Each structure stands twice: as C-alpha cells, then as structure tokens.
Tab-separated table of C-alpha atoms and ligand atoms in Angstrom:
chain	number	residue	atom	x	y	z
A	734	MET	CA	81.151	13.828	17.649
A	735	LYS	CA	79.008	13.027	20.687
A	736	ILE	CA	75.288	12.297	20.791
A	737	ILE	CA	73.349	14.473	23.206
A	738	ALA	CA	69.760	13.266	23.551
A	739	GLY	CA	66.986	14.624	25.755
A	740	ASN	CA	64.229	12.266	26.910
A	741	TRP	CA	61.391	14.496	28.090
A	742	LYS	CA	59.287	11.535	29.328
A	743	MET	CA	55.667	12.468	30.193
A	744	ASN	CA	56.343	16.147	30.785
A	745	GLY	CA	54.889	19.315	29.314
A	746	THR	CA	51.607	20.171	27.642
A	747	PRO	CA	51.864	20.911	23.918
A	748	GLY	CA	51.838	24.636	24.754
A	749	GLU	CA	54.575	24.339	27.355
A	750	ASN	CA	56.658	22.154	25.097
A	751	SER	CA	56.378	24.547	22.141
A	752	ALA	CA	57.861	27.239	24.366
A	753	ARG	CA	60.584	24.818	25.524
A	754	LEU	CA	61.370	23.887	21.917
A	755	ARG	CA	61.743	27.548	20.945
A	756	GLU	CA	64.114	28.093	23.867
A	757	ILE	CA	66.130	25.030	22.864
A	758	LYS	CA	66.277	26.227	19.266
A	759	ALA	CA	67.700	29.552	20.470
A	760	ALA	CA	70.090	28.085	23.052
A	761	VAL	CA	71.622	25.097	21.249
A	762	LYS	CA	74.373	26.250	18.931
A	763	GLU	CA	75.165	24.126	15.920
A	764	GLY	CA	78.424	22.329	16.615
A	765	GLU	CA	80.150	19.003	16.311
A	766	ASN	CA	77.627	16.960	18.328
A	767	ARG	CA	74.430	15.294	17.205
A	768	VAL	CA	71.587	16.690	19.310
A	769	ILE	CA	68.195	14.964	19.565
A	770	VAL	CA	65.017	15.666	21.545
A	771	PHE	CA	62.429	13.046	22.470
A	772	PRO	CA	59.262	14.972	23.411
A	773	PRO	CA	55.898	13.351	24.245
A	774	PHE	CA	53.976	12.202	21.137
A	775	LEU	CA	51.645	15.220	21.160
A	776	SER	CA	54.617	17.560	20.826
A	777	VAL	CA	56.357	15.657	18.012
A	778	PRO	CA	54.710	17.635	15.159
A	779	ASP	CA	55.538	20.947	16.897
A	780	ALA	CA	59.108	19.767	17.472
A	781	ALA	CA	59.486	18.863	13.798
A	782	ALA	CA	58.107	22.246	12.717
A	783	ILE	CA	60.021	24.394	15.223
A	784	LEU	CA	63.348	22.598	14.708
A	785	LYS	CA	62.954	22.252	10.923
A	786	ASP	CA	65.825	24.547	9.959
A	787	THR	CA	68.189	23.330	12.665
A	788	ALA	CA	70.444	20.292	12.969
A	789	ILE	CA	68.497	19.109	16.056
A	790	GLY	CA	66.799	15.766	15.475
A	791	VAL	CA	63.426	14.632	16.809
A	792	GLY	CA	62.549	11.208	18.173
A	793	GLY	CA	59.569	9.317	19.575
A	794	GLN	CA	59.765	7.846	23.078
A	795	ASN	CA	58.074	4.591	22.099
A	796	CYS	CA	56.147	2.911	19.307
A	797	HIS	CA	54.207	-0.254	18.585
A	798	PRO	CA	55.866	-2.853	16.348
A	799	ARG	CA	52.819	-3.469	14.091
A	800	PRO	CA	52.367	-1.087	11.137
A	801	SER	CA	48.653	-0.444	11.821
A	802	GLY	CA	45.542	-2.090	13.193
A	803	ALA	CA	43.475	-2.653	16.308
A	804	TYR	CA	45.972	-1.530	18.957
A	805	THR	CA	44.045	1.160	20.792
A	806	GLY	CA	46.234	3.869	22.204
A	807	GLU	CA	49.334	2.906	20.264
A	808	VAL	CA	51.438	4.742	17.672
A	809	SER	CA	53.314	3.008	14.835
A	810	ALA	CA	56.872	3.615	13.698
A	811	ALA	CA	55.633	4.811	10.285
A	812	MET	CA	53.402	7.410	11.990
A	813	LEU	CA	56.393	8.781	13.905
A	814	LYS	CA	58.525	8.871	10.797
A	815	ASP	CA	55.824	10.703	8.866
A	816	ALA	CA	55.452	13.207	11.717
A	817	GLY	CA	59.137	14.115	11.414
A	818	CYS	CA	60.983	11.679	13.694
A	819	GLY	CA	64.381	10.314	12.770
A	820	TYR	CA	64.758	8.276	15.980
A	821	CYS	CA	62.749	6.236	18.451
A	822	LEU	CA	63.610	5.076	21.967
A	823	VAL	CA	63.126	1.348	22.443
A	824	GLY	CA	63.244	-0.529	25.734
A	825	HIS	CA	63.580	2.333	28.171
A	826	SER	CA	63.585	0.821	31.657
A	827	GLU	CA	60.309	2.610	32.450
A	828	ARG	CA	58.690	0.734	29.533
A	829	ARG	CA	60.182	-2.539	30.720
A	830	GLN	CA	59.216	-1.939	34.352
A	831	TYR	CA	55.768	-0.289	34.180
A	832	PHE	CA	54.478	-1.738	30.907
A	833	GLY	CA	55.977	-5.219	31.105
A	834	GLU	CA	57.820	-4.996	27.788
A	835	SER	CA	59.819	-8.167	27.155
A	836	ASP	CA	63.077	-8.628	25.280
A	837	ALA	CA	61.145	-10.415	22.486
A	838	PHE	CA	58.652	-7.551	22.126
A	839	LEU	CA	61.474	-5.002	22.122
A	840	ARG	CA	63.205	-6.945	19.364
A	841	GLU	CA	60.088	-6.527	17.220
A	842	LYS	CA	60.160	-2.797	17.924
A	843	VAL	CA	63.815	-2.462	16.934
A	844	ILE	CA	62.974	-4.140	13.623
A	845	ALA	CA	59.892	-1.940	13.072
A	846	VAL	CA	61.775	1.288	13.832
A	847	THR	CA	64.601	0.293	11.493
A	848	GLU	CA	62.202	-0.700	8.715
A	849	ALA	CA	60.440	2.651	9.057
A	850	GLY	CA	63.782	4.331	8.315
A	851	MET	CA	64.498	5.646	11.808
A	852	ILE	CA	67.375	5.005	14.211
A	853	PRO	CA	66.386	2.968	17.274
A	854	VAL	CA	67.972	4.193	20.510
A	855	PHE	CA	67.824	0.921	22.392
A	856	CYS	CA	68.151	1.057	26.185
A	857	VAL	CA	69.638	-1.547	28.494
A	858	GLY	CA	70.487	-1.410	32.176
A	859	GLU	CA	70.501	-3.299	35.449
A	860	SER	CA	68.561	-2.722	38.665
A	861	GLU	CA	70.184	-1.739	41.941
A	862	ALA	CA	69.914	-5.311	43.261
A	863	GLU	CA	71.550	-6.664	40.098
A	864	ARG	CA	74.384	-4.151	40.417
A	865	GLU	CA	74.905	-5.059	44.060
A	866	ASP	CA	74.791	-8.841	43.660
A	867	GLY	CA	77.202	-8.618	40.721
A	868	SER	CA	74.819	-10.159	38.168
A	869	TYR	CA	74.677	-7.014	36.010
A	870	GLY	CA	76.944	-8.468	33.330
A	871	GLN	CA	74.544	-11.380	32.820
A	872	VAL	CA	71.543	-9.033	32.797
A	873	LEU	CA	73.087	-6.797	30.131
A	874	ARG	CA	74.102	-9.841	28.113
A	875	ARG	CA	70.564	-11.239	28.232
A	876	GLN	CA	69.003	-7.903	27.227
A	877	ILE	CA	71.409	-7.557	24.289
A	878	GLU	CA	71.373	-11.173	23.083
A	879	ASN	CA	67.609	-11.632	23.249
A	880	ALA	CA	66.619	-8.353	21.657
A	881	LEU	CA	69.456	-7.835	19.200
A	882	GLY	CA	71.195	-11.150	18.466
A	883	GLY	CA	71.294	-11.846	14.716
A	884	LEU	CA	70.091	-8.379	13.665
A	885	ALA	CA	72.082	-6.463	11.038
A	886	LEU	CA	72.949	-3.419	13.180
A	887	THR	CA	75.291	-0.709	11.968
A	888	LYS	CA	76.892	2.239	13.713
A	889	GLU	CA	75.027	4.650	11.447
A	890	THR	CA	71.569	3.134	11.957
A	891	PHE	CA	71.416	1.958	15.565
A	892	PHE	CA	72.387	3.559	18.900
A	893	LEU	CA	72.600	1.804	22.266
A	894	ALA	CA	72.008	3.506	25.615
A	895	TYR	CA	73.278	2.125	28.913
A	896	GLU	CA	70.979	3.359	31.650
A	897	PRO	CA	71.485	1.758	35.058
A	898	VAL	CA	67.982	1.734	36.555
A	899	TRP	CA	69.291	2.797	39.964
A	900	ALA	CA	70.687	6.004	38.455
A	901	ILE	CA	67.556	7.121	36.571
A	902	GLY	CA	65.831	10.095	38.153
A	903	THR	CA	67.479	9.340	41.484
A	904	GLY	CA	70.269	11.889	41.454
A	905	LYS	CA	72.692	8.948	41.815
A	906	THR	CA	74.939	8.951	38.780
A	907	ALA	CA	77.218	6.037	38.016
A	908	THR	CA	80.757	7.308	38.468
A	909	PRO	CA	82.394	8.015	35.099
A	910	GLU	CA	84.822	5.140	35.869
A	911	ASP	CA	82.006	2.657	36.586
A	912	ALA	CA	79.963	3.768	33.585
A	913	ASP	CA	83.004	3.540	31.318
A	914	GLU	CA	83.927	0.108	32.651
A	915	THR	CA	80.393	-1.249	32.250
A	916	MET	CA	80.121	0.213	28.775
A	917	GLY	CA	83.427	-1.437	27.889
A	918	MET	CA	81.812	-4.684	29.057
A	919	ILE	CA	78.852	-3.917	26.758
A	920	ARG	CA	81.267	-3.621	23.820
A	921	SER	CA	82.635	-7.086	24.648
A	922	ILE	CA	79.101	-8.495	24.877
A	923	LEU	CA	78.262	-6.954	21.496
A	924	LYS	CA	81.339	-8.544	19.961
A	925	GLU	CA	80.596	-11.941	21.512
A	926	THR	CA	77.031	-11.695	20.210
A	927	GLY	CA	78.303	-11.079	16.666
A	928	LEU	CA	77.220	-7.416	16.703
A	929	PRO	CA	79.403	-4.386	15.924
A	930	GLU	CA	81.367	-3.394	19.037
A	931	ASP	CA	81.899	0.148	17.777
A	932	LEU	CA	78.236	1.181	18.076
A	933	TYR	CA	77.609	4.614	19.568
A	934	LEU	CA	77.025	4.012	23.279
A	935	LEU	CA	75.114	6.615	25.293
A	936	TYR	CA	75.116	6.802	29.079
A	937	GLY	CA	71.863	7.716	30.858
A	938	GLY	CA	71.017	8.229	34.529
A	939	SER	CA	71.088	11.603	36.307
A	940	ALA	CA	73.372	13.156	33.695
A	941	LYS	CA	73.553	16.935	34.175
A	942	PRO	CA	75.881	19.843	33.332
A	943	ALA	CA	77.999	19.194	36.442
A	944	ASN	CA	78.915	15.634	35.401
A	945	ALA	CA	78.430	15.657	31.611
A	946	ALA	CA	82.005	16.482	30.624
A	947	SER	CA	83.592	13.903	32.903
A	948	LEU	CA	81.224	11.232	31.532
A	949	LEU	CA	81.657	12.277	27.892
A	950	SER	CA	85.440	12.317	28.099
A	951	ARG	CA	85.555	8.551	28.812
A	952	LYS	CA	86.654	6.206	26.070
A	953	ASN	CA	83.500	4.097	25.904
A	954	ILE	CA	80.965	6.924	26.306
A	955	ASP	CA	79.838	8.387	22.981
A	956	GLY	CA	76.878	10.368	24.238
A	957	LEU	CA	74.289	11.028	26.910
A	958	LEU	CA	70.587	10.222	27.201
A	959	ILE	CA	69.365	12.905	29.567
A	960	GLY	CA	66.021	12.917	31.362
A	961	GLY	CA	65.358	15.565	34.016
A	962	ALA	CA	68.144	17.961	33.029
A	963	SER	CA	67.028	17.971	29.386
A	964	LEU	CA	63.837	19.796	30.364
A	965	LYS	CA	65.875	22.899	31.190
A	966	PRO	CA	66.933	24.463	27.858
A	967	ALA	CA	70.019	26.167	29.325
A	968	ASP	CA	71.252	22.927	30.928
A	969	PHE	CA	70.538	20.935	27.799
A	970	ALA	CA	72.330	23.501	25.627
A	971	ALA	CA	75.336	23.467	27.959
A	972	MET	CA	75.646	19.695	27.571
A	973	ALA	CA	75.074	19.891	23.797
A	974	ALA	CA	78.033	22.284	23.572
A	975	TYR	CA	80.538	19.700	24.907
A	976	THR	CA	83.777	19.510	22.993
A	977	ASP	CA	86.714	17.174	23.485
A	978	GLY	CA	89.009	18.454	26.178
A	979	ASP	CA	86.174	20.043	28.171
A	980	GLU	CA	86.709	17.954	31.297
B	2399	PGA	P1	67.391	11.078	34.246
B	2399	PGA	O1	66.694	10.084	33.182
B	2399	PGA	O2	68.435	11.837	33.491
B	2399	PGA	O3	66.280	11.945	34.742
B	2399	PGA	O4	67.984	10.213	35.312
B	2399	PGA	C1	67.431	9.461	32.170
B	2399	PGA	C2	66.525	8.597	31.339
B	2399	PGA	O5	65.657	7.925	31.906
B	2399	PGA	O6	66.631	8.545	30.083
C-alpha cells in the first residue's frame, strides 16, 4: 500500500474544484493505495460530498492549533474534521517560509490535529543551500526533534512527508536514490528521537507520472505528496494506480 496525496495549494475556485473533484472521482480506480486530496478550505465541503462514496480521503492544507477564539482568518482542526477531513497538512515549507511558522507552533498543530481525530501529514525538508553545504541532516533532525520529540506517534495516526524545498514546484526532483537515502536518514533520526522508524514516509517535490514509479519503488518511500501534477486528474489517477513492480 502506498499513499498518494495531492496538495492543491491555492488553486481553483470552488466551481473549478468541484469539476476537478468529479473528474478525479471518475478517473481514480479503487485499488491498493490510499489516495488523499488536499483542496483549498472553500472546496473541502464539496470534496467531502463528491468523494463520499469513494475510498479517496480529504484533508485540510493547514489549521490553527487553538480550538476556537479570536484568531481572525483561521480554521480549527475540529472545523476541518466536522467538514469531512480525515487529514491535515502541517508544516509545509510554504507555511514555514511565507508565514513564519516555527517548529514549536507546528508541534502545537500536530497535537491539535491528532486530538481532533485526524492524521497529521507533517512536512520536513531542507533548502537548496542546506543541501549544498551538507547541513541537511542537522536541519531535518532539528525539524523532527523540535516538533515531534516526545509525542506518541503511531504509523496508523501520523504520516511524515520529506519535501526538499529546492524540489518543490521547480521541476527539479530529487533523484530516487537521493530521496531514498535521505529518507533512510530520516528513519534513523526518528529512531534516535525515540519515535517509530516505520512511519509512512512520503516524498514531495516535482513528483509526476514520469518519475512516480521510480520514486515509489524505493525501500524508504511509502508515498508521494504531489503539488502541481495533482491538479491534473489524469496525471493524479495515473500515480494513484501505482502497483509494486511498476518501475
Ligand atoms: P510540487 O509540490 O509537486 O508542485 O513540487 C509538492 C508540494 O509542495 O507538496
């Protein structure tokens, strides 16, 4: 079983996304993989309604850690859950970079998402400079230790996504060998942090039909978090149909 997740980011009006959801419903065949879409908030209720009788899950792209209150513009984990979400992204690099979200704040979100009964899909990843100067291991360790150290994570209730920032939306994909090696390093960091090393690990960063199978066939890669290519129903469905031995 692989996890094939589509992060739509800030794309599509509710009308456009309803059409996209219907196309995805028609194109994605039920199979061995767990398929999830992360539409913008305004399309979450439509996603839940349109995908109701399918095995495709729905997730929020973000949430606020507090349950309610004076946080203008924010959405709580309980609101997402009630609207039909089973998952929520936490710590996407765009949230870290453009909205200044710290490891400590992301830790609160992981706890809130879990308490609301959803699966956090927690993202980590290094910048291009950190990859080049060789400090990426320390960066990943810091992101994992600070946000997750001491939490009771389980394979069934928490997913981790490795998304090298230099590969997101750039067309530059980490080679399957590099991604696999770095994700093996993430398993060691998890173990050294006292967390389960067998968590589902998703790779994200310019994943597309042409490279999906070679990424998914690697030992440490249990799924994909797909941005741009997930907006095209046929491409998304092709990746969702991966089966072992497809490479
Ligand atoms: P991309 O985005 O596939 O467009 O590179 C991945 C992500 O940011 O989740």
